[in-house]
């Protein structure tokens, strides 16, 4: 066989051989990536030195020189410990409950714990694609859980349902009593189920929808009985007493969850062909994007009450939640609009040609694709929002960082390293939250983009 | 210049399923469709050809209201579509459409592409929709690809899925908008064969195409358009053998070599 011959026919096939050792494994990695040129040798050593200068003091501060036990500041002083002192972990131990619950009454903290547990229990199966029953799971997490969490965390009961509210609306005297409460509940249930069945095409087409709403009301009844909402419910814990990680989680999760539908609606509005809708969406988005979050929070807390009628008050936390949801919604709207614009016009045309309506085309064809495109950008804004929630501090809500600063003020724990210890601890909590979101979004991206791999 | 209005066709068409009368459309100031009159009989196969920019695609997109128009009317199976496009949904239910760029839904599998409309427009139970979809996928000879995503199959296969997807709605008329223009040359035949099978089963169809061999073989009539007007309508034999209009002769001399 000679390369210079004009024609060639292979007689035997060349068998696959193992790759030379120099290109694979650890040795291959070292040779091809770290030490393959004089410049890279220098860079490798420089990076190693840099890593050492960062990691060594961190580990020394957090672990080696750290103080692990003690009951007050003296344990964390160098002359008492007998060595240079790093992190003062007893400070975190002493303030731990405060950092998690704020000033939530000690004997009621089980309610916060129960809420955390319920959230975890409902969220975990929602995040694992293999577990079935996503519709029910999502309905429980996004609709039922927030209502339940409200009555669990804040407490208080219900006076009645639709007929009670109607009576109040028309200023009809209504003296709440147990019997009236349950009468009202059954009547409301009946009316709602009837309306649902009618809306879903009457009997027998609406049978399923009617059954679903009946089961929903049965679930509501169970919750009412267990939490005794008909008899005043749990003792009320005012939101001013909430704090710490509890507030951080309530604000950020509500913000993230509520901003999504707002963002989708605004993005669709902005790309709509109906001028009024478009103008409204543009104005709304530009207004909320143009105002700093701090201004929004200030306005919601201190200015809004001045505009509202005298006896009409909204809880401070609720005002903040609404403000943050609208603010984040405006940001999400632009992200989602970017995704909508990336969908070729042919997709909508093909769906239309098959006879799908605007809403079905949007919900089944356009949005699923658009949202996939913007997962990285959306998670970006969720992470930013998670960290921005700490701004609620300026309107006197004590989130995790707010509680930490309150804890710094305690003279029992005033040591040279208290400040660093506290920030290191909260920093780790924030980092774990953000990193988890980031990794999960990568997982979702890879799963949803299965169709792009050929 | 006034084109020869094919009134003769209207008389011939005893039972027209599509009637396009005096259709006029403007894109802004640009008069893209001018005085179009065409009637299509049931089971008739019409090929629309002409130079690019002549309004062929726009014309067939007016039939299922993907484009609006300013004057005239389109009647499909006695459902009238005027300039206000009020009965869009009724008309679209009668018509299947296949696009040049396939426009399959990339986030759905081949099977899901084919069951989407039956489930969500016709409220068909999922099982029935899947059985029906498999029947159509077998008809276009790709049942084995049912669980793949569109991005994982070849262009010719994608276009055949698009045909199956349109058929799942049991349309009375099929519109093809340059179905083979985006395909690699070796895949054109499999798609044209599928369309020919449909034609042999008696489907009414309007095909915009540059495949003149296909037009000669399948079409009952060939419609030649230029500058938004119908220039000549004739049987394939006459159209290719003895073109009447100067513009037609020029066009044919340029594409038939």
XYZ file of C-alpha atoms in Angstrom:
711
model
C 0.000 0.000 0.000
C 1.523 3.209 -1.106
C -0.032 6.686 -0.802
C 1.100 7.647 -4.243
C -0.929 4.960 -6.004
C -3.890 6.513 -7.853
C -6.447 3.921 -6.694
C -6.817 2.190 -3.387
C -9.018 -0.596 -1.929
C -8.708 -1.481 1.761
C -8.057 -5.183 2.350
C -8.101 -5.426 6.144
C -9.897 -3.115 8.621
C -7.763 -1.364 11.183
C -8.770 -2.504 14.722
C -9.452 0.129 17.387
C -6.483 0.547 19.753
C -6.337 1.973 23.238
C -5.595 5.691 23.474
C -1.982 6.455 24.428
C -1.613 6.840 28.171
C -0.389 10.394 27.847
C -3.843 11.715 26.791
C -6.167 10.061 29.328
C -6.545 9.796 33.073
C -4.842 11.956 35.666
C -1.476 11.901 33.969
C -3.062 12.868 30.661
C -4.964 15.684 32.366
C -1.816 16.992 33.998
C 0.157 16.779 30.784
C -2.436 18.201 28.403
C -4.109 20.811 30.616
C -1.795 21.931 33.379
C 1.812 21.510 32.305
C 1.704 21.505 28.502
C 3.614 24.770 27.985
C 5.924 26.994 30.007
C 3.191 29.634 30.361
C 0.729 27.019 31.652
C 3.264 25.718 34.140
C 3.631 29.241 35.525
C -0.166 29.760 35.555
C -0.732 26.425 37.293
C 1.663 27.288 40.088
C 0.285 30.819 40.381
C -3.279 29.466 40.680
C -2.228 26.948 43.276
C -0.608 29.663 45.365
C -3.685 31.879 44.992
C -6.013 29.032 45.996
C -3.864 28.365 49.035
C -3.986 32.019 50.107
C -7.800 31.989 49.882
C -8.595 28.555 51.255
C -6.082 28.333 54.054
C -7.308 31.387 56.040
C -10.945 30.450 55.391
C -10.496 26.974 56.789
C -8.370 28.300 59.632
C -11.053 30.859 60.517
C -14.109 28.613 60.148
C -12.760 25.357 61.547
C -9.232 25.277 63.004
C -9.257 28.390 65.163
C -12.998 28.338 65.738
C -14.495 28.218 69.201
C -17.216 25.597 69.426
C -18.492 25.848 72.959
C -19.260 28.615 75.392
C -22.056 30.528 77.023
C -21.029 34.136 76.436
C -18.426 36.393 74.860
C -15.603 35.359 77.156
C -15.334 31.958 75.473
C -14.486 33.693 72.198
C -11.713 35.923 73.537
C -8.158 35.057 72.588
C -6.694 35.197 76.088
C -9.434 32.862 77.389
C -9.207 30.382 74.532
C -5.421 30.395 74.572
C -5.083 30.724 70.809
C -6.046 33.249 68.109
C -9.822 32.998 67.781
C -11.615 32.406 64.474
C -15.343 31.875 64.176
C -17.321 32.183 67.399
C -19.894 29.452 66.837
C -21.490 29.629 70.317
C -22.836 33.017 69.212
C -24.720 31.330 66.377
C -25.943 28.604 68.725
C -27.261 31.166 71.166
C -28.979 33.225 68.460
C -30.034 30.326 66.250
C -33.761 30.324 67.075
C -33.852 34.088 66.685
C -32.185 33.861 63.280
C -34.720 31.264 62.145
C -37.979 32.497 63.689
C -37.366 36.110 64.695
C -39.610 37.048 67.594
C -42.163 34.351 66.818
C -43.431 33.253 70.290
C -41.484 30.279 71.547
C -44.512 28.130 72.413
C -45.920 28.679 68.909
C -42.785 27.827 66.943
C -44.117 24.376 66.134
C -46.423 26.167 63.707
C -43.491 27.579 61.763
C -41.805 24.172 61.861
C -44.959 22.503 60.609
C -45.169 25.032 57.778
C -41.528 24.402 56.821
C -42.147 20.647 56.916
C -45.311 20.886 54.825
C -43.536 23.076 52.277
C -40.668 20.606 52.012
C -43.062 17.668 51.825
C -45.039 19.235 48.975
C -42.111 20.791 47.139
C -39.783 17.778 47.064
C -42.043 15.483 44.979
C -42.851 18.447 42.729
C -39.160 18.807 41.869
C -38.562 15.143 41.004
C -39.911 14.494 37.500
C -40.417 10.755 37.997
C -43.007 11.079 40.761
C -46.533 11.027 39.269
C -49.533 13.190 40.137
C -47.951 16.523 39.212
C -51.290 18.298 38.682
C -52.564 17.450 42.160
C -49.162 18.149 43.668
C -48.904 21.540 41.977
C -52.461 22.455 42.991
C -51.689 21.554 46.593
C -48.420 23.486 46.644
C -49.447 26.590 44.727
C -53.083 26.968 45.842
C -53.826 24.981 49.000
C -50.492 25.427 50.762
C -50.430 29.259 50.776
C -53.915 29.382 52.365
C -52.950 26.747 54.910
C -49.656 28.500 55.640
C -51.540 31.734 56.238
C -53.761 30.198 58.929
C -50.872 28.218 60.393
C -48.360 31.057 60.628
C -50.648 33.962 61.342
C -53.462 32.102 63.075
C -57.003 33.355 63.502
C -60.191 31.832 62.205
C -62.970 32.368 59.721
C -66.333 33.955 60.427
C -68.078 32.568 57.404
C -68.057 32.103 53.649
C -69.794 33.597 50.636
C -73.077 34.384 52.390
C -71.334 35.962 55.361
C -69.262 38.133 53.030
C -72.358 39.061 51.064
C -74.115 39.967 54.293
C -71.161 42.127 55.262
C -71.096 43.743 51.837
C -74.744 44.756 52.150
C -74.377 45.589 55.864
C -76.856 42.937 56.933
C -76.542 42.038 60.592
C -74.937 38.632 61.008
C -74.066 37.228 64.352
C -71.441 34.525 63.810
C -72.274 31.185 65.358
C -71.078 27.653 64.766
C -74.335 26.551 63.193
C -74.476 29.519 60.852
C -70.837 28.968 59.914
C -71.428 25.401 58.770
C -74.755 26.277 57.147
C -72.939 28.997 55.210
C -70.178 26.534 54.298
C -72.601 23.911 52.948
C -74.597 26.483 50.995
C -71.453 28.003 49.485
C -70.192 24.534 48.594
C -73.466 23.633 46.886
C -73.626 26.865 44.909
C -69.999 26.679 43.791
C -70.287 23.034 42.718
C -73.474 23.794 40.785
C -71.830 26.752 39.028
C -68.735 24.688 38.209
C -70.844 21.898 36.696
C -72.783 24.455 34.636
C -69.591 26.162 33.446
C -68.039 22.857 32.373
C -70.949 22.078 30.073
C -73.687 20.903 32.450
C -74.510 17.303 33.342
C -72.883 14.921 32.477
C -69.942 16.792 30.885
C -69.228 18.774 34.036
C -69.346 15.687 36.231
C -65.606 15.508 36.653
C -65.180 19.216 37.381
C -68.024 18.984 39.916
C -66.373 16.029 41.615
C -63.048 17.863 41.773
C -64.640 20.914 43.408
C -66.572 18.702 45.831
C -63.316 17.020 46.872
C -61.670 20.440 47.204
C -64.395 21.569 49.589
C -64.097 18.321 51.520
C -60.376 19.063 51.921
C -61.185 22.609 53.056
C -63.627 21.197 55.629
C -60.952 18.838 56.980
C -58.519 21.746 57.357
C -61.179 23.874 59.063
C -61.898 21.129 61.577
C -58.249 20.289 62.315
C -57.192 23.921 62.739
C -60.551 24.736 64.390
C -60.957 27.723 62.088
C -64.675 27.689 62.885
C -63.882 28.437 66.523
C -61.325 31.199 66.162
C -58.433 28.984 65.037
C -54.890 29.247 66.384
C -53.800 32.263 68.435
C -52.928 35.175 66.171
C -49.206 35.890 65.772
C -48.879 39.341 64.306
C -46.543 39.558 61.306
C -44.474 42.110 63.221
C -43.318 39.222 65.381
C -42.197 37.165 62.419
C -38.561 37.312 61.496
C -35.362 35.633 60.469
C -35.224 32.897 57.872
C -39.021 32.550 58.173
C -39.566 36.023 56.717
C -36.824 35.558 54.125
C -38.474 32.359 52.896
C -42.029 33.724 53.007
C -41.048 36.848 51.074
C -38.827 35.155 48.500
C -41.039 32.135 47.816
C -44.155 34.286 47.550
C -42.247 36.710 45.355
C -40.953 33.997 43.054
C -44.238 32.097 42.786
C -46.479 35.145 42.420
C -44.200 36.944 39.969
C -44.420 34.145 37.401
C -48.117 34.476 36.438
C -47.780 38.264 36.585
C -44.745 38.106 34.310
C -46.436 35.746 31.843
C -49.582 37.878 31.705
C -47.592 41.077 31.153
C -45.370 39.478 28.514
C -48.404 38.214 26.607
C -50.038 41.624 27.015
C -46.993 43.378 25.643
C -46.888 41.120 22.582
C -50.672 41.286 22.129
C -52.311 42.835 19.103
C -54.902 44.627 21.235
C -53.580 48.188 21.597
C -55.117 48.941 25.004
C -53.679 45.767 26.518
C -50.299 46.481 24.992
C -50.200 50.057 26.238
C -51.222 48.973 29.729
C -48.538 46.269 29.840
C -45.817 48.560 28.544
C -46.752 51.278 31.017
C -46.907 48.813 33.902
C -43.575 47.176 33.066
C -41.754 50.435 32.463
C -43.120 51.938 35.675
C -42.064 49.054 37.916
C -38.726 48.600 36.210
C -38.007 52.276 36.440
C -38.461 52.483 40.218
C -35.930 51.094 42.707
C -37.197 48.277 44.924
C -36.460 50.375 48.002
C -38.821 53.053 46.729
C -41.503 50.443 46.143
C -41.123 49.108 49.667
C -41.106 52.579 51.205
C -44.154 53.557 49.232
C -46.030 50.390 50.165
C -45.216 50.776 53.824
C -45.390 54.480 54.546
C -47.232 56.172 51.678
C -49.974 53.696 50.811
C -51.744 53.991 54.184
C -52.065 57.752 53.581
C -54.027 57.142 50.373
C -56.277 54.426 51.735
C -59.492 55.260 53.583
C -59.031 55.661 57.328
C -60.275 52.388 58.730
C -58.857 50.339 55.887
C -55.535 48.739 56.776
C -53.510 46.046 55.106
C -50.903 44.081 56.965
C -47.393 45.494 56.497
C -46.006 42.146 55.352
C -48.811 41.718 52.814
C -48.116 45.176 51.379
C -44.471 44.279 51.002
C -45.339 40.937 49.421
C -47.601 42.605 46.856
C -44.954 45.222 46.111
C -42.221 42.634 45.573
C -44.471 40.383 43.461
C -45.389 43.256 41.120
C -41.781 44.435 40.956
C -40.412 40.977 40.175
C -43.347 40.367 37.814
C -42.321 43.330 35.672
C -38.766 42.010 35.429
C -39.937 38.485 34.610
C -42.261 39.887 31.958
C -39.322 41.180 29.933
C -37.416 37.932 30.336
C -40.427 35.909 29.199
C -41.081 38.314 26.324
C -37.583 37.529 25.113
C -38.575 33.875 25.042
C -41.817 34.624 23.205
C -39.942 36.547 20.521
C -37.627 33.582 19.967
C -40.498 31.331 18.866
C -40.800 31.289 15.055
C -44.070 32.651 13.679
C -44.628 29.312 11.943
C -45.293 27.618 15.273
C -48.323 29.775 15.973
C -49.464 29.462 12.346
C -49.235 25.682 12.406
C -51.261 25.549 15.617
C -53.831 27.968 14.186
C -54.088 25.944 11.008
C -54.947 22.910 13.158
C -57.811 24.900 14.661
C -56.305 25.673 18.065
C -57.567 28.889 19.632
C -55.283 31.730 20.741
C -55.231 30.520 24.335
C -54.636 26.877 23.487
C -51.894 27.839 21.033
C -50.292 30.036 23.665
C -50.599 27.521 26.476
C -49.655 24.373 24.579
C -47.238 25.534 21.897
C -45.781 28.987 22.472
C -45.334 29.285 26.241
C -43.838 25.827 26.868
C -41.164 26.554 24.281
C -40.650 30.177 25.297
C -40.228 29.350 28.995
C -37.661 26.664 28.176
C -35.574 29.231 26.347
C -35.539 31.591 29.310
C -34.960 29.215 32.239
C -31.409 30.514 32.800
C -32.532 34.145 32.764
C -35.556 33.425 34.972
C -33.496 31.575 37.561
C -31.073 34.474 37.421
C -33.830 36.857 38.448
C -35.140 34.424 41.083
C -31.708 34.280 42.673
C -31.437 38.054 42.566
C -34.889 38.320 44.149
C -33.967 35.839 46.885
C -31.084 38.058 47.893
C -32.985 41.319 47.365
C -35.609 40.296 49.902
C -33.202 41.494 52.543
C -34.207 45.046 51.557
C -37.387 44.563 53.603
C -35.112 45.501 56.489
C -35.580 49.165 55.654
C -39.311 48.925 56.281
C -38.768 47.354 59.695
C -39.306 43.741 58.728
C -36.533 41.641 60.198
C -35.459 39.007 57.724
C -32.448 36.759 58.224
C -29.909 39.571 57.858
C -32.089 41.921 59.882
C -32.178 39.462 62.754
C -28.445 38.998 62.466
C -27.849 42.708 62.859
C -30.207 42.757 65.811
C -28.167 39.916 67.314
C -24.944 41.897 66.871
C -26.336 44.511 69.212
C -26.339 42.046 72.111
C -23.383 43.029 74.411
C -23.225 39.470 75.807
C -21.695 38.387 72.533
C -19.596 41.388 71.604
C -16.272 39.911 70.498
C -13.856 40.864 67.726
C -15.048 37.985 65.503
C -18.810 38.018 66.169
C -19.466 40.104 63.085
C -17.489 37.817 60.780
C -19.037 34.692 62.276
C -22.562 36.014 61.765
C -21.990 37.061 58.180
C -20.209 33.801 57.397
C -23.200 31.846 58.732
C -25.878 33.817 56.834
C -23.624 33.893 53.793
C -23.531 30.107 53.801
C -27.338 29.913 54.101
C -27.839 32.289 51.161
C -25.186 30.535 49.121
C -26.720 27.095 49.695
C -30.155 28.419 48.648
C -28.857 30.118 45.506
C -26.571 27.263 44.552
C -29.424 24.764 44.945
C -31.639 26.868 42.650
C -28.864 27.161 40.110
C -28.114 23.424 40.042
C -31.798 22.498 39.897
C -32.350 24.841 36.960
C -29.468 23.180 35.115
C -31.098 19.798 35.735
C -34.458 21.051 34.443
C -32.817 22.604 31.386
C -31.092 19.394 30.479
C -34.289 17.393 30.932
C -36.552 19.752 29.007
C -34.090 20.135 26.185
C -33.960 16.389 25.576
C -35.653 17.036 22.243
C -32.748 19.157 21.048
C -30.287 16.285 21.291
C -30.232 14.271 18.136
C -53.898 44.291 -18.223
C -57.002 42.372 -17.311
C -56.392 38.652 -16.909
C -58.648 36.058 -18.407
C -61.147 35.417 -15.630
C -61.677 31.700 -15.341
C -65.473 31.989 -15.367
C -65.470 28.896 -17.479
C -64.165 27.024 -14.472
C -67.007 28.231 -12.331
C -69.487 26.759 -14.750
C -67.580 23.529 -14.917
C -67.366 23.312 -11.173
C -70.786 21.954 -10.405
C -69.963 21.270 -6.785
C -67.219 23.681 -5.697
C -65.789 23.065 -2.250
C -63.733 26.257 -2.405
C -64.870 29.439 -4.091
C -62.611 32.460 -4.116
C -64.387 35.519 -5.458
C -62.826 38.845 -6.349
C -60.152 38.465 -3.674
C -57.972 41.529 -3.132
C -55.263 41.947 -0.570
C -52.793 44.660 0.253
C -49.678 44.509 2.450
C -49.643 48.163 3.429
C -49.672 49.950 0.051
C -48.538 46.893 -1.854
C -51.349 45.254 -3.820
C -50.332 41.646 -3.349
C -53.461 39.820 -4.592
C -55.566 41.302 -7.402
C -59.066 40.185 -8.406
C -58.529 36.498 -7.754
C -61.403 34.242 -8.835
C -60.923 30.517 -8.478
C -63.312 27.655 -7.800
C -62.103 24.228 -6.713
C -64.278 21.149 -7.173
C -64.338 18.306 -4.678
C -61.495 15.836 -5.258
C -59.783 18.295 -7.560
C -55.999 18.702 -7.429
C -54.786 22.198 -8.195
C -51.141 23.132 -8.542
C -50.323 26.819 -8.130
C -47.051 27.947 -9.649
C -45.341 31.168 -10.561
C -42.218 33.205 -9.854
C -41.353 34.071 -6.259
C -43.242 37.060 -4.939
C -46.190 36.390 -7.215
C -48.584 35.851 -4.309
C -49.003 32.058 -4.502
C -48.389 31.426 -0.828
C -50.396 34.445 0.239
C -53.309 33.174 -1.834
C -53.495 29.763 -0.222
C -52.876 31.263 3.204
C -55.983 33.374 2.670
C -58.028 30.211 2.278
C -57.510 29.149 5.885
C -57.294 32.713 7.176
C -53.634 32.743 8.120
C -53.700 35.982 6.142
C -56.537 38.482 6.219
C -57.730 40.266 3.099
C -59.456 43.532 2.349
C -61.909 42.726 -0.442
C -63.792 39.755 -1.782
C -64.693 36.502 -0.147
C -63.554 32.933 0.333
C -66.193 30.208 0.686
C -65.062 26.813 1.948
C -67.684 24.084 2.051
C -70.456 26.711 2.296
C -68.714 28.517 5.135
C -68.147 32.081 4.014
C -65.067 33.974 5.052
C -65.335 37.699 4.438
C -62.789 40.401 5.179
C -63.751 40.290 8.888
C -62.756 36.595 9.224
C -65.519 35.865 11.695
C -65.814 32.144 11.008
C -62.105 31.431 11.104
C -62.361 28.449 13.450
C -65.074 26.724 11.403
C -63.092 27.121 8.202
C -59.814 25.945 9.721
C -61.473 22.777 10.942
C -62.181 21.838 7.306
C -58.676 22.525 6.036
C -55.331 20.897 6.676
C -52.138 22.740 5.901
C -48.552 21.680 5.287
C -45.821 24.312 5.426
C -42.533 24.750 3.643
C -40.603 24.675 6.938
C -42.664 21.790 8.396
C -43.493 23.771 11.572
C -43.662 20.678 13.712
C -43.789 21.411 17.443
C -40.219 20.644 18.520
C -41.034 20.139 22.204
C -43.560 17.371 21.471
C -42.893 13.874 20.169
C -44.074 12.876 16.713
C -47.077 11.131 18.262
C -47.904 14.114 20.487
C -47.685 16.389 17.443
C -50.386 14.264 15.859
C -52.668 13.911 18.891
C -52.562 17.543 20.032
C -55.316 18.916 17.842
C -57.716 15.936 18.121
C -57.430 16.074 21.913
C -57.639 19.839 22.361
C -59.879 20.856 19.459
C -62.112 17.817 19.034
C -62.036 16.758 22.725
C -61.110 13.244 21.700
C -60.003 10.891 24.532
C -56.222 10.469 24.557
C -56.323 6.729 23.769
C -58.547 7.198 20.707
C -56.448 10.120 19.515
C -53.280 8.038 19.771
C -54.828 5.118 17.913
C -56.000 7.464 15.150
C -52.618 9.191 15.006
C -50.834 5.851 14.628
C -53.136 5.038 11.735
C -52.095 8.230 9.941
C -48.423 7.723 10.782
C -48.686 4.285 9.187
C -50.294 5.881 6.175
C -47.271 8.169 5.732
C -45.083 5.136 6.516
C -43.265 6.285 9.672
C -45.055 4.607 12.607
C -41.699 3.525 14.018
C -40.704 7.162 14.636
C -43.752 7.911 16.805
C -41.861 8.445 20.038
C -38.998 10.484 18.627
C -38.808 14.258 18.703
C -38.960 16.139 15.385
C -35.326 17.197 15.766
C -34.277 13.549 15.721
C -35.714 12.608 12.310
C -34.834 13.660 8.769
C -36.425 16.532 6.894
C -38.413 14.221 4.639
C -39.722 12.331 7.658
C -40.602 15.597 9.378
C -42.616 16.731 6.402
C -44.457 13.406 6.316
C -45.253 13.813 10.026
C -46.585 17.265 9.204
C -48.868 15.689 6.591
C -50.041 13.057 9.095
C -50.630 15.789 11.676
C -52.847 17.700 9.269
C -54.758 14.535 8.370
C -55.620 13.743 11.996
C -58.229 16.482 11.867
C -60.011 14.782 8.927
C -59.782 17.826 6.684
C -61.854 18.092 3.521
C -59.158 20.117 1.791
C -55.376 20.024 2.086
C -53.187 23.044 1.375
C -49.507 22.499 0.606
C -47.261 25.555 0.719
C -44.076 24.551 -1.131
C -43.869 21.256 0.770
C -40.576 20.155 -0.771
C -38.653 23.437 -1.086
C -36.809 23.051 2.222
C -35.839 19.426 1.651
C -32.581 17.829 0.615
C -32.906 16.580 -2.979
C -32.944 12.881 -2.056
C -35.924 13.415 0.262
C -38.194 15.218 -2.168
C -39.485 12.000 -3.679
C -40.714 10.414 -0.431
C -42.779 13.508 0.345
C -44.165 13.829 -3.178
C -45.066 10.123 -3.121
C -47.006 10.658 0.098
C -48.885 13.576 -1.437
C -49.620 11.491 -4.534
C -51.031 8.708 -2.339
C -53.343 11.265 -0.786
C -54.375 12.504 -4.216
C -55.143 8.969 -5.318
C -57.378 8.551 -2.264
C -59.459 11.465 -3.511
C -58.294 14.304 -1.285
C -59.042 17.803 -2.565
C -55.787 19.710 -2.599
C -54.102 22.943 -3.536
C -50.352 22.637 -3.916
C -47.951 25.518 -4.298
C -44.824 23.972 -5.780
C -41.949 24.346 -8.167
C -41.943 20.588 -8.895
C -43.206 20.680 -12.466
C -42.948 16.922 -12.872
C -45.293 16.522 -9.937
C -47.665 19.130 -11.398
C -47.778 17.312 -14.720
C -48.465 13.983 -13.051
C -50.924 14.887 -10.314
C -52.698 18.145 -11.103
C -56.137 18.406 -12.684
C -55.433 22.052 -13.331
C -52.424 24.294 -13.099
C -52.842 27.897 -11.963
C -50.066 30.238 -13.034
C -49.710 33.458 -11.076
C -47.581 36.534 -11.536
C -47.614 39.925 -9.814
C -50.584 38.987 -7.637
C -52.785 37.968 -10.554
C -53.929 34.724 -12.061
C -52.336 34.719 -15.527
C -53.376 31.367 -16.857
C -55.401 28.368 -15.682
C -55.241 25.190 -17.709
C -54.923 21.431 -17.695
C -51.330 20.280 -17.241
C -51.201 18.979 -20.826
C -52.238 22.297 -22.335
C -50.301 24.338 -19.773
C -46.985 22.665 -20.427
C -47.633 21.767 -24.080
C -49.271 24.917 -25.410
C -49.004 27.803 -22.944
C -51.198 30.680 -24.152
C -49.918 33.736 -22.330
C -46.522 35.299 -23.064
C -45.670 35.438 -19.358
C -46.397 31.730 -18.990
C -44.155 30.900 -21.931
C -41.334 32.956 -20.436
C -41.762 31.325 -17.028
C -41.775 27.824 -18.457
C -38.768 28.498 -20.654
C -36.855 29.575 -17.565
C -37.671 26.631 -15.303
C -37.828 23.778 -17.818
C -34.400 23.071 -19.148
